[in-house]
Amino acid sequence: MLSILAIIAAIAVVVVVVILIIAATKPDTFHVQRTTNIKAPPEKIFPLINDLHSHSSWSPFEKDPAMKKTHSGAPQGKGAVYEWDGNRQVGKGRIEIADTTPPSKLTMKLDMFTPFEAHNMVEFTLEPQGQSTNVTSTNVTWAMHGPQPYMAKVMGTVINCDKMVGSQFEEGLAKLKALAEK
């Protein structure tokens, strides 16, 4: 009986060591990106992203109806700030529009405080499709990148973070598409 427990313990130690070694080889930064095509010109889509008040109508992160929300800074565009404090699903964080190039690009600084601390950059790019005189649709790309600390690397060896965050981006882009195509 003791030898079976010793074998199980040894296997568990080997598995943990392998995970830690794999984590150590992962890159120090991460990048998650998803793109969708929206049948609307960039000028119709951009205001939905550039105004943080409108994010509640399409963001996949608005899952806590009791979440405390605060808007400050500029009413929209560069300097607009949105802070939230919610349940475990949404956590506590702050996002600020750092730069805009209407109607083609928007960059935000995302600071998460709970359930884990993270400081990342979020970018939306809008690329019109079709002829310049007749834009029939827009490719909208939602990307996030930032540092990947060692504990995030460890977590990433057992959880597919690209798939997890990417699926949320896909959900948000689908909602943005439905809203912009009305």
mmCIF file of C-alpha atoms in Angstrom:
data_model
loop_
_atom_site.group_PDB
_atom_site.id
_atom_site.type_symbol
_atom_site.label_atom_id
_atom_site.label_comp_id
_atom_site.label_asym_id
_atom_site.label_seq_id
_atom_site.Cartn_x
_atom_site.Cartn_y
_atom_site.Cartn_z
ATOM 1 C CA MET A 1 0.000 0.000 0.000
ATOM 2 C CA LEU A 2 2.806 2.385 0.922
ATOM 3 C CA SER A 3 4.581 1.763 -2.395
ATOM 4 C CA ILE A 4 1.430 2.620 -4.388
ATOM 5 C CA LEU A 5 1.110 5.919 -2.492
ATOM 6 C CA ALA A 6 4.814 6.617 -3.072
ATOM 7 C CA ILE A 7 4.391 5.947 -6.805
ATOM 8 C CA ILE A 8 1.334 8.248 -6.981
ATOM 9 C CA ALA A 9 3.216 10.971 -5.067
ATOM 10 C CA ALA A 10 6.246 10.619 -7.367
ATOM 11 C CA ILE A 11 4.043 10.867 -10.461
ATOM 12 C CA ALA A 12 2.341 13.969 -9.039
ATOM 13 C CA VAL A 13 5.728 15.590 -8.364
ATOM 14 C CA VAL A 14 6.917 14.793 -11.898
ATOM 15 C CA VAL A 15 3.724 16.283 -13.393
ATOM 16 C CA VAL A 16 4.125 19.491 -11.351
ATOM 17 C CA VAL A 17 7.806 19.778 -12.315
ATOM 18 C CA VAL A 18 6.955 19.277 -16.019
ATOM 19 C CA ILE A 19 4.256 21.982 -15.839
ATOM 20 C CA LEU A 20 6.709 24.386 -14.161
ATOM 21 C CA ILE A 21 9.368 23.683 -16.799
ATOM 22 C CA ILE A 22 6.915 24.143 -19.671
ATOM 23 C CA ALA A 23 5.710 27.414 -18.092
ATOM 24 C CA ALA A 24 9.293 28.689 -17.882
ATOM 25 C CA THR A 25 9.666 28.267 -21.658
ATOM 26 C CA LYS A 26 6.559 30.316 -22.537
ATOM 27 C CA PRO A 27 6.975 33.875 -23.879
ATOM 28 C CA ASP A 28 7.032 36.860 -21.510
ATOM 29 C CA THR A 29 4.155 38.517 -23.390
ATOM 30 C CA PHE A 30 0.803 37.354 -24.765
ATOM 31 C CA HIS A 31 -1.436 38.421 -27.633
ATOM 32 C CA VAL A 32 -5.099 37.475 -28.163
ATOM 33 C CA GLN A 33 -6.957 38.646 -31.275
ATOM 34 C CA ARG A 34 -10.256 38.025 -33.020
ATOM 35 C CA THR A 35 -11.761 39.581 -36.149
ATOM 36 C CA THR A 36 -15.261 39.720 -37.579
ATOM 37 C CA ASN A 37 -16.812 41.319 -40.632
ATOM 38 C CA ILE A 38 -19.620 43.800 -39.994
ATOM 39 C CA LYS A 39 -21.886 44.936 -42.805
ATOM 40 C CA ALA A 40 -21.595 48.634 -41.944
ATOM 41 C CA PRO A 41 -19.068 51.389 -42.638
ATOM 42 C CA PRO A 42 -16.424 52.192 -39.988
ATOM 43 C CA GLU A 43 -18.142 55.536 -39.291
ATOM 44 C CA LYS A 44 -21.191 53.668 -37.958
ATOM 45 C CA ILE A 45 -19.214 51.162 -35.857
ATOM 46 C CA PHE A 46 -16.500 53.416 -34.401
ATOM 47 C CA PRO A 47 -18.810 55.482 -32.126
ATOM 48 C CA LEU A 48 -19.984 52.262 -30.433
ATOM 49 C CA ILE A 49 -16.379 51.548 -29.424
ATOM 50 C CA ASN A 50 -15.195 55.122 -28.845
ATOM 51 C CA ASP A 51 -17.949 55.860 -26.285
ATOM 52 C CA LEU A 52 -17.390 53.695 -23.197
ATOM 53 C CA HIS A 53 -21.012 54.295 -22.128
ATOM 54 C CA SER A 54 -22.176 52.272 -25.141
ATOM 55 C CA HIS A 55 -19.981 49.270 -24.277
ATOM 56 C CA SER A 56 -22.693 47.983 -21.924
ATOM 57 C CA SER A 57 -24.854 47.278 -25.003
ATOM 58 C CA TRP A 58 -22.339 44.876 -26.578
ATOM 59 C CA SER A 59 -19.523 44.016 -24.149
ATOM 60 C CA PRO A 60 -19.296 40.339 -23.138
ATOM 61 C CA PHE A 61 -18.026 41.424 -19.721
ATOM 62 C CA GLU A 62 -21.280 43.036 -18.548
ATOM 63 C CA LYS A 63 -22.431 39.865 -16.742
ATOM 64 C CA ASP A 64 -23.095 41.201 -13.251
ATOM 65 C CA PRO A 65 -26.329 43.219 -13.027
ATOM 66 C CA ALA A 66 -25.279 44.501 -9.570
ATOM 67 C CA MET A 67 -21.865 45.676 -10.831
ATOM 68 C CA LYS A 68 -20.859 49.191 -9.714
ATOM 69 C CA LYS A 69 -19.911 51.316 -12.734
ATOM 70 C CA THR A 70 -18.212 54.706 -12.865
ATOM 71 C CA HIS A 71 -17.482 56.849 -15.916
ATOM 72 C CA SER A 72 -15.051 59.759 -15.699
ATOM 73 C CA GLY A 73 -12.689 61.818 -17.821
ATOM 74 C CA ALA A 74 -13.677 62.752 -21.352
ATOM 75 C CA PRO A 75 -17.248 61.875 -22.399
ATOM 76 C CA GLN A 76 -15.805 59.748 -25.232
ATOM 77 C CA GLY A 77 -12.533 59.207 -27.052
ATOM 78 C CA LYS A 78 -9.091 59.828 -25.606
ATOM 79 C CA GLY A 79 -9.204 60.267 -21.832
ATOM 80 C CA ALA A 80 -12.566 58.525 -21.312
ATOM 81 C CA VAL A 81 -12.445 56.203 -18.293
ATOM 82 C CA TYR A 82 -14.706 53.339 -17.217
ATOM 83 C CA GLU A 83 -14.252 51.627 -13.842
ATOM 84 C CA TRP A 84 -16.199 48.652 -12.518
ATOM 85 C CA ASP A 85 -16.439 46.532 -9.410
ATOM 86 C CA GLY A 86 -18.459 43.352 -9.683
ATOM 87 C CA ASN A 87 -18.729 39.707 -8.780
ATOM 88 C CA ARG A 88 -16.040 37.046 -9.382
ATOM 89 C CA GLN A 89 -17.087 36.735 -13.010
ATOM 90 C CA VAL A 90 -16.264 40.370 -13.901
ATOM 91 C CA GLY A 91 -13.891 41.382 -11.109
ATOM 92 C CA LYS A 92 -12.692 44.904 -10.489
ATOM 93 C CA GLY A 93 -10.913 46.999 -13.086
ATOM 94 C CA ARG A 94 -10.412 50.165 -15.046
ATOM 95 C CA ILE A 95 -10.141 50.900 -18.752
ATOM 96 C CA GLU A 96 -9.066 54.198 -20.292
ATOM 97 C CA ILE A 97 -9.041 55.194 -23.935
ATOM 98 C CA ALA A 98 -5.395 56.051 -24.561
ATOM 99 C CA ASP A 99 -5.618 57.034 -28.221
ATOM 100 C CA THR A 100 -8.082 57.188 -31.099
ATOM 101 C CA THR A 101 -7.794 57.597 -34.828
ATOM 102 C CA PRO A 102 -11.427 57.891 -35.974
ATOM 103 C CA PRO A 103 -12.819 55.839 -37.598
ATOM 104 C CA SER A 104 -10.038 53.275 -37.928
ATOM 105 C CA LYS A 105 -8.272 52.597 -34.611
ATOM 106 C CA LEU A 106 -8.760 52.850 -30.860
ATOM 107 C CA THR A 107 -6.259 51.914 -28.128
ATOM 108 C CA MET A 108 -7.140 51.383 -24.457
ATOM 109 C CA LYS A 109 -5.185 50.746 -21.286
ATOM 110 C CA LEU A 110 -6.781 47.959 -19.229
ATOM 111 C CA ASP A 111 -5.968 47.558 -15.545
ATOM 112 C CA MET A 112 -7.477 44.578 -13.730
ATOM 113 C CA PHE A 113 -7.289 44.469 -9.932
ATOM 114 C CA THR A 114 -9.385 41.379 -9.137
ATOM 115 C CA PRO A 115 -9.753 38.416 -9.499
ATOM 116 C CA PHE A 116 -6.089 38.828 -10.542
ATOM 117 C CA GLU A 117 -3.900 41.825 -11.286
ATOM 118 C CA ALA A 118 -3.083 42.538 -14.927
ATOM 119 C CA HIS A 119 -2.053 45.578 -16.957
ATOM 120 C CA ASN A 120 -2.695 45.163 -20.674
ATOM 121 C CA MET A 121 -3.348 47.108 -23.852
ATOM 122 C CA VAL A 122 -6.526 46.623 -25.891
ATOM 123 C CA GLU A 123 -6.816 47.656 -29.537
ATOM 124 C CA PHE A 124 -9.695 47.859 -31.957
ATOM 125 C CA THR A 125 -8.926 48.295 -35.642
ATOM 126 C CA LEU A 126 -11.570 48.911 -38.293
ATOM 127 C CA GLU A 127 -10.672 48.181 -41.919
ATOM 128 C CA PRO A 128 -13.251 49.115 -44.579
ATOM 129 C CA GLN A 129 -13.907 46.476 -47.235
ATOM 130 C CA GLY A 130 -14.978 47.301 -50.777
ATOM 131 C CA GLN A 131 -14.242 50.287 -52.960
ATOM 132 C CA SER A 132 -13.469 53.613 -51.287
ATOM 133 C CA THR A 133 -16.659 55.132 -52.690
ATOM 134 C CA ASN A 134 -18.816 52.156 -51.748
ATOM 135 C CA VAL A 135 -17.774 50.572 -48.443
ATOM 136 C CA THR A 136 -19.908 47.471 -48.050
ATOM 137 C CA SER A 137 -18.488 46.165 -44.780
ATOM 138 C CA THR A 138 -15.760 46.569 -42.181
ATOM 139 C CA ASN A 139 -13.353 44.055 -40.692
ATOM 140 C CA VAL A 140 -13.255 44.792 -36.963
ATOM 141 C CA THR A 141 -10.338 43.345 -34.996
ATOM 142 C CA TRP A 142 -10.301 43.218 -31.195
ATOM 143 C CA ALA A 143 -6.856 42.497 -29.760
ATOM 144 C CA MET A 144 -5.261 42.483 -26.335
ATOM 145 C CA HIS A 145 -1.608 42.158 -25.441
ATOM 146 C CA GLY A 146 0.574 42.574 -22.421
ATOM 147 C CA PRO A 147 3.108 41.036 -20.088
ATOM 148 C CA GLN A 148 2.727 37.417 -19.088
ATOM 149 C CA PRO A 149 4.091 36.884 -15.570
ATOM 150 C CA TYR A 150 5.301 33.437 -14.523
ATOM 151 C CA MET A 151 2.058 32.528 -12.705
ATOM 152 C CA ALA A 152 0.101 33.372 -15.866
ATOM 153 C CA LYS A 153 2.463 31.108 -17.803
ATOM 154 C CA VAL A 154 1.784 28.301 -15.308
ATOM 155 C CA MET A 155 -1.961 28.865 -15.626
ATOM 156 C CA GLY A 156 -1.609 28.904 -19.416
ATOM 157 C CA THR A 157 -0.119 25.416 -19.437
ATOM 158 C CA VAL A 158 -3.322 23.923 -18.032
ATOM 159 C CA ILE A 159 -5.908 26.444 -19.346
ATOM 160 C CA ASN A 160 -6.094 27.659 -22.939
ATOM 161 C CA CYS A 161 -6.207 31.403 -22.205
ATOM 162 C CA ASP A 162 -6.301 32.338 -25.903
ATOM 163 C CA LYS A 163 -9.437 30.231 -26.333
ATOM 164 C CA MET A 164 -11.004 31.531 -23.100
ATOM 165 C CA VAL A 165 -10.407 35.253 -23.776
ATOM 166 C CA GLY A 166 -10.853 34.801 -27.517
ATOM 167 C CA SER A 167 -14.321 33.309 -27.043
ATOM 168 C CA GLN A 168 -15.298 36.392 -25.022
ATOM 169 C CA PHE A 169 -13.977 38.637 -27.815
ATOM 170 C CA GLU A 170 -15.997 36.591 -30.335
ATOM 171 C CA GLU A 171 -19.140 37.021 -28.201
ATOM 172 C CA GLY A 172 -18.581 40.786 -27.938
ATOM 173 C CA LEU A 173 -17.858 41.160 -31.648
ATOM 174 C CA ALA A 174 -21.066 39.231 -32.473
ATOM 175 C CA LYS A 175 -23.076 41.609 -30.258
ATOM 176 C CA LEU A 176 -21.310 44.639 -31.800
ATOM 177 C CA LYS A 177 -22.096 43.249 -35.274
ATOM 178 C CA ALA A 178 -25.797 42.805 -34.453
ATOM 179 C CA LEU A 179 -25.970 46.334 -33.043
ATOM 180 C CA ALA A 180 -24.116 48.006 -35.946
ATOM 181 C CA GLU A 181 -26.025 46.134 -38.641
ATOM 182 C CA LYS A 182 -29.445 47.302 -37.382
#
